[in-house]
Amino acid sequence: MTEAEAEAFEQNVDSSAPFWQELHDEDRPTIKIQGRDVPRCLYILMQTRRDIEMYVDHDTKPQRTWKIGDVKKYFGIKGNKSKVKDLIFTIHDETIGRIKDTDNG
């Protein structure tokens, strides 16, 4: 991500949102996935990436009670559904990508 992209990203994200608070918390809750402890916030991010893609690309809610407003609140983001999808994909690529890089390198 370039510096200009990072600045634009920060303007669209509220860092006091639950996702960001949990991501930076040392005592964050974890979930066991294939024998590894994974932070719950990253698991939710992976599921949200799947759900938002279904919602935007196929105009289908992943479940009856799912709301894009809940996604916006949890991640602290604003915008229409396409903008939210782009931001979720960016957050996913930056956070999960960094974890994969540290695991491989």
PDB file of C-alpha atoms in Angstrom:
ATOM      1  CA  MET A   1       0.000   0.000   0.000  1.00  0.00           C
ATOM      2  CA  THR A   2       1.421   3.364  -0.980  1.00  0.00           C
ATOM      3  CA  GLU A   3       1.561   6.283   1.408  1.00  0.00           C
ATOM      4  CA  ALA A   4      -1.307   8.048  -0.391  1.00  0.00           C
ATOM      5  CA  GLU A   5      -3.428   4.889  -0.280  1.00  0.00           C
ATOM      6  CA  ALA A   6      -2.674   4.473   3.423  1.00  0.00           C
ATOM      7  CA  GLU A   7      -3.697   8.066   4.129  1.00  0.00           C
ATOM      8  CA  ALA A   8      -6.970   7.662   2.195  1.00  0.00           C
ATOM      9  CA  PHE A   9      -7.600   4.387   4.013  1.00  0.00           C
ATOM     10  CA  GLU A  10      -7.094   5.969   7.440  1.00  0.00           C
ATOM     11  CA  GLN A  11      -9.634   8.683   6.604  1.00  0.00           C
ATOM     12  CA  ASN A  12     -12.300   6.012   5.980  1.00  0.00           C
ATOM     13  CA  VAL A  13     -11.588   3.916   9.081  1.00  0.00           C
ATOM     14  CA  ASP A  14     -12.391   4.601  12.736  1.00  0.00           C
ATOM     15  CA  SER A  15      -9.521   3.144  14.749  1.00  0.00           C
ATOM     16  CA  SER A  16     -11.672   2.977  17.891  1.00  0.00           C
ATOM     17  CA  ALA A  17     -13.944   0.345  16.298  1.00  0.00           C
ATOM     18  CA  PRO A  18     -14.132  -3.092  17.978  1.00  0.00           C
ATOM     19  CA  PHE A  19     -12.039  -4.845  15.285  1.00  0.00           C
ATOM     20  CA  TRP A  20      -9.081  -2.493  15.696  1.00  0.00           C
ATOM     21  CA  GLN A  21      -9.286  -2.536  19.493  1.00  0.00           C
ATOM     22  CA  GLU A  22      -9.275  -6.328  19.557  1.00  0.00           C
ATOM     23  CA  LEU A  23      -6.531  -6.563  16.925  1.00  0.00           C
ATOM     24  CA  HIS A  24      -4.144  -4.494  19.062  1.00  0.00           C
ATOM     25  CA  ASP A  25      -5.144  -6.066  22.396  1.00  0.00           C
ATOM     26  CA  GLU A  26      -2.493  -8.411  23.805  1.00  0.00           C
ATOM     27  CA  ASP A  27      -5.141 -10.473  25.641  1.00  0.00           C
ATOM     28  CA  ARG A  28      -7.480 -10.820  22.656  1.00  0.00           C
ATOM     29  CA  PRO A  29      -9.678 -13.919  22.432  1.00  0.00           C
ATOM     30  CA  THR A  30      -8.521 -16.699  20.124  1.00  0.00           C
ATOM     31  CA  ILE A  31     -10.134 -19.554  18.223  1.00  0.00           C
ATOM     32  CA  LYS A  32      -8.486 -22.911  17.478  1.00  0.00           C
ATOM     33  CA  ILE A  33      -8.341 -23.543  13.724  1.00  0.00           C
ATOM     34  CA  GLN A  34      -6.503 -26.652  12.561  1.00  0.00           C
ATOM     35  CA  GLY A  35      -4.632 -26.802  15.852  1.00  0.00           C
ATOM     36  CA  ARG A  36      -3.464 -23.170  15.748  1.00  0.00           C
ATOM     37  CA  ASP A  37      -4.676 -20.292  17.878  1.00  0.00           C
ATOM     38  CA  VAL A  38      -6.085 -17.591  15.601  1.00  0.00           C
ATOM     39  CA  PRO A  39      -7.238 -14.211  16.939  1.00  0.00           C
ATOM     40  CA  ARG A  40     -11.024 -14.048  16.855  1.00  0.00           C
ATOM     41  CA  CYS A  41     -10.945 -10.677  15.074  1.00  0.00           C
ATOM     42  CA  LEU A  42      -8.982 -12.204  12.165  1.00  0.00           C
ATOM     43  CA  TYR A  43     -11.405 -15.117  11.945  1.00  0.00           C
ATOM     44  CA  ILE A  44     -14.287 -12.636  11.772  1.00  0.00           C
ATOM     45  CA  LEU A  45     -12.380 -10.707   9.091  1.00  0.00           C
ATOM     46  CA  MET A  46     -12.008 -13.853   6.969  1.00  0.00           C
ATOM     47  CA  GLN A  47     -15.709 -14.654   7.304  1.00  0.00           C
ATOM     48  CA  THR A  48     -16.699 -11.059   6.571  1.00  0.00           C
ATOM     49  CA  ARG A  49     -14.590 -11.034   3.408  1.00  0.00           C
ATOM     50  CA  ARG A  50     -16.531 -14.065   2.194  1.00  0.00           C
ATOM     51  CA  ASP A  51     -19.887 -12.595   3.236  1.00  0.00           C
ATOM     52  CA  ILE A  52     -19.359  -9.137   1.732  1.00  0.00           C
ATOM     53  CA  GLU A  53     -18.299 -10.650  -1.575  1.00  0.00           C
ATOM     54  CA  MET A  54     -21.520 -12.682  -1.670  1.00  0.00           C
ATOM     55  CA  TYR A  55     -23.575  -9.623  -0.737  1.00  0.00           C
ATOM     56  CA  VAL A  56     -22.047  -7.240  -3.293  1.00  0.00           C
ATOM     57  CA  ASP A  57     -21.362  -9.572  -6.232  1.00  0.00           C
ATOM     58  CA  HIS A  58     -24.441 -11.797  -5.983  1.00  0.00           C
ATOM     59  CA  ASP A  59     -26.854  -9.489  -4.126  1.00  0.00           C
ATOM     60  CA  THR A  60     -27.425 -12.243  -1.560  1.00  0.00           C
ATOM     61  CA  LYS A  61     -27.279 -11.924   2.209  1.00  0.00           C
ATOM     62  CA  PRO A  62     -25.179 -14.693   3.788  1.00  0.00           C
ATOM     63  CA  GLN A  63     -27.906 -15.165   6.415  1.00  0.00           C
ATOM     64  CA  ARG A  64     -31.267 -13.636   7.165  1.00  0.00           C
ATOM     65  CA  THR A  65     -30.123 -11.423  10.057  1.00  0.00           C
ATOM     66  CA  TRP A  66     -26.902 -10.218   8.372  1.00  0.00           C
ATOM     67  CA  LYS A  67     -26.658  -6.432   7.961  1.00  0.00           C
ATOM     68  CA  ILE A  68     -23.990  -4.379   6.252  1.00  0.00           C
ATOM     69  CA  GLY A  69     -24.442  -1.782   9.001  1.00  0.00           C
ATOM     70  CA  ASP A  70     -23.119  -4.294  11.524  1.00  0.00           C
ATOM     71  CA  VAL A  71     -20.028  -4.794   9.353  1.00  0.00           C
ATOM     72  CA  LYS A  72     -19.481  -1.037   9.152  1.00  0.00           C
ATOM     73  CA  LYS A  73     -19.766  -0.662  12.939  1.00  0.00           C
ATOM     74  CA  TYR A  74     -17.467  -3.585  13.759  1.00  0.00           C
ATOM     75  CA  PHE A  75     -14.708  -2.489  11.374  1.00  0.00           C
ATOM     76  CA  GLY A  76     -15.301   1.267  11.775  1.00  0.00           C
ATOM     77  CA  ILE A  77     -15.760   1.938   8.066  1.00  0.00           C
ATOM     78  CA  LYS A  78     -18.102   4.116   6.018  1.00  0.00           C
ATOM     79  CA  GLY A  79     -19.455   4.070   2.496  1.00  0.00           C
ATOM     80  CA  ASN A  80     -21.740   2.196   0.149  1.00  0.00           C
ATOM     81  CA  LYS A  81     -21.581  -1.566  -0.249  1.00  0.00           C
ATOM     82  CA  SER A  82     -18.916  -1.430  -2.992  1.00  0.00           C
ATOM     83  CA  LYS A  83     -16.709   0.882  -0.931  1.00  0.00           C
ATOM     84  CA  VAL A  84     -17.160  -1.348   2.120  1.00  0.00           C
ATOM     85  CA  LYS A  85     -16.169  -4.385   0.042  1.00  0.00           C
ATOM     86  CA  ASP A  86     -13.015  -2.631  -1.178  1.00  0.00           C
ATOM     87  CA  LEU A  87     -12.076  -1.613   2.366  1.00  0.00           C
ATOM     88  CA  ILE A  88     -12.703  -5.104   3.776  1.00  0.00           C
ATOM     89  CA  PHE A  89     -10.549  -6.626   1.027  1.00  0.00           C
ATOM     90  CA  THR A  90      -7.805  -4.071   1.755  1.00  0.00           C
ATOM     91  CA  ILE A  91      -7.928  -4.772   5.493  1.00  0.00           C
ATOM     92  CA  HIS A  92      -7.844  -8.510   4.775  1.00  0.00           C
ATOM     93  CA  ASP A  93      -4.918  -8.270   2.361  1.00  0.00           C
ATOM     94  CA  GLU A  94      -2.900  -6.057   4.698  1.00  0.00           C
ATOM     95  CA  THR A  95      -3.478  -8.018   7.921  1.00  0.00           C
ATOM     96  CA  ILE A  96      -3.631 -11.597   6.656  1.00  0.00           C
ATOM     97  CA  GLY A  97      -0.912 -10.896   4.079  1.00  0.00           C
ATOM     98  CA  ARG A  98       1.456  -9.676   6.798  1.00  0.00           C
ATOM     99  CA  ILE A  99       0.789 -12.760   8.892  1.00  0.00           C
ATOM    100  CA  LYS A 100       1.483 -15.051   5.932  1.00  0.00           C
ATOM    101  CA  ASP A 101       4.709 -13.156   5.209  1.00  0.00           C
ATOM    102  CA  THR A 102       5.934 -13.583   8.791  1.00  0.00           C
ATOM    103  CA  ASP A 103       5.024 -17.292   8.766  1.00  0.00           C
ATOM    104  CA  ASN A 104       6.929 -17.880   5.514  1.00  0.00           C
ATOM    105  CA  GLY A 105       9.889 -15.635   6.177  1.00  0.00           C
TER     106      GLY A 105
END
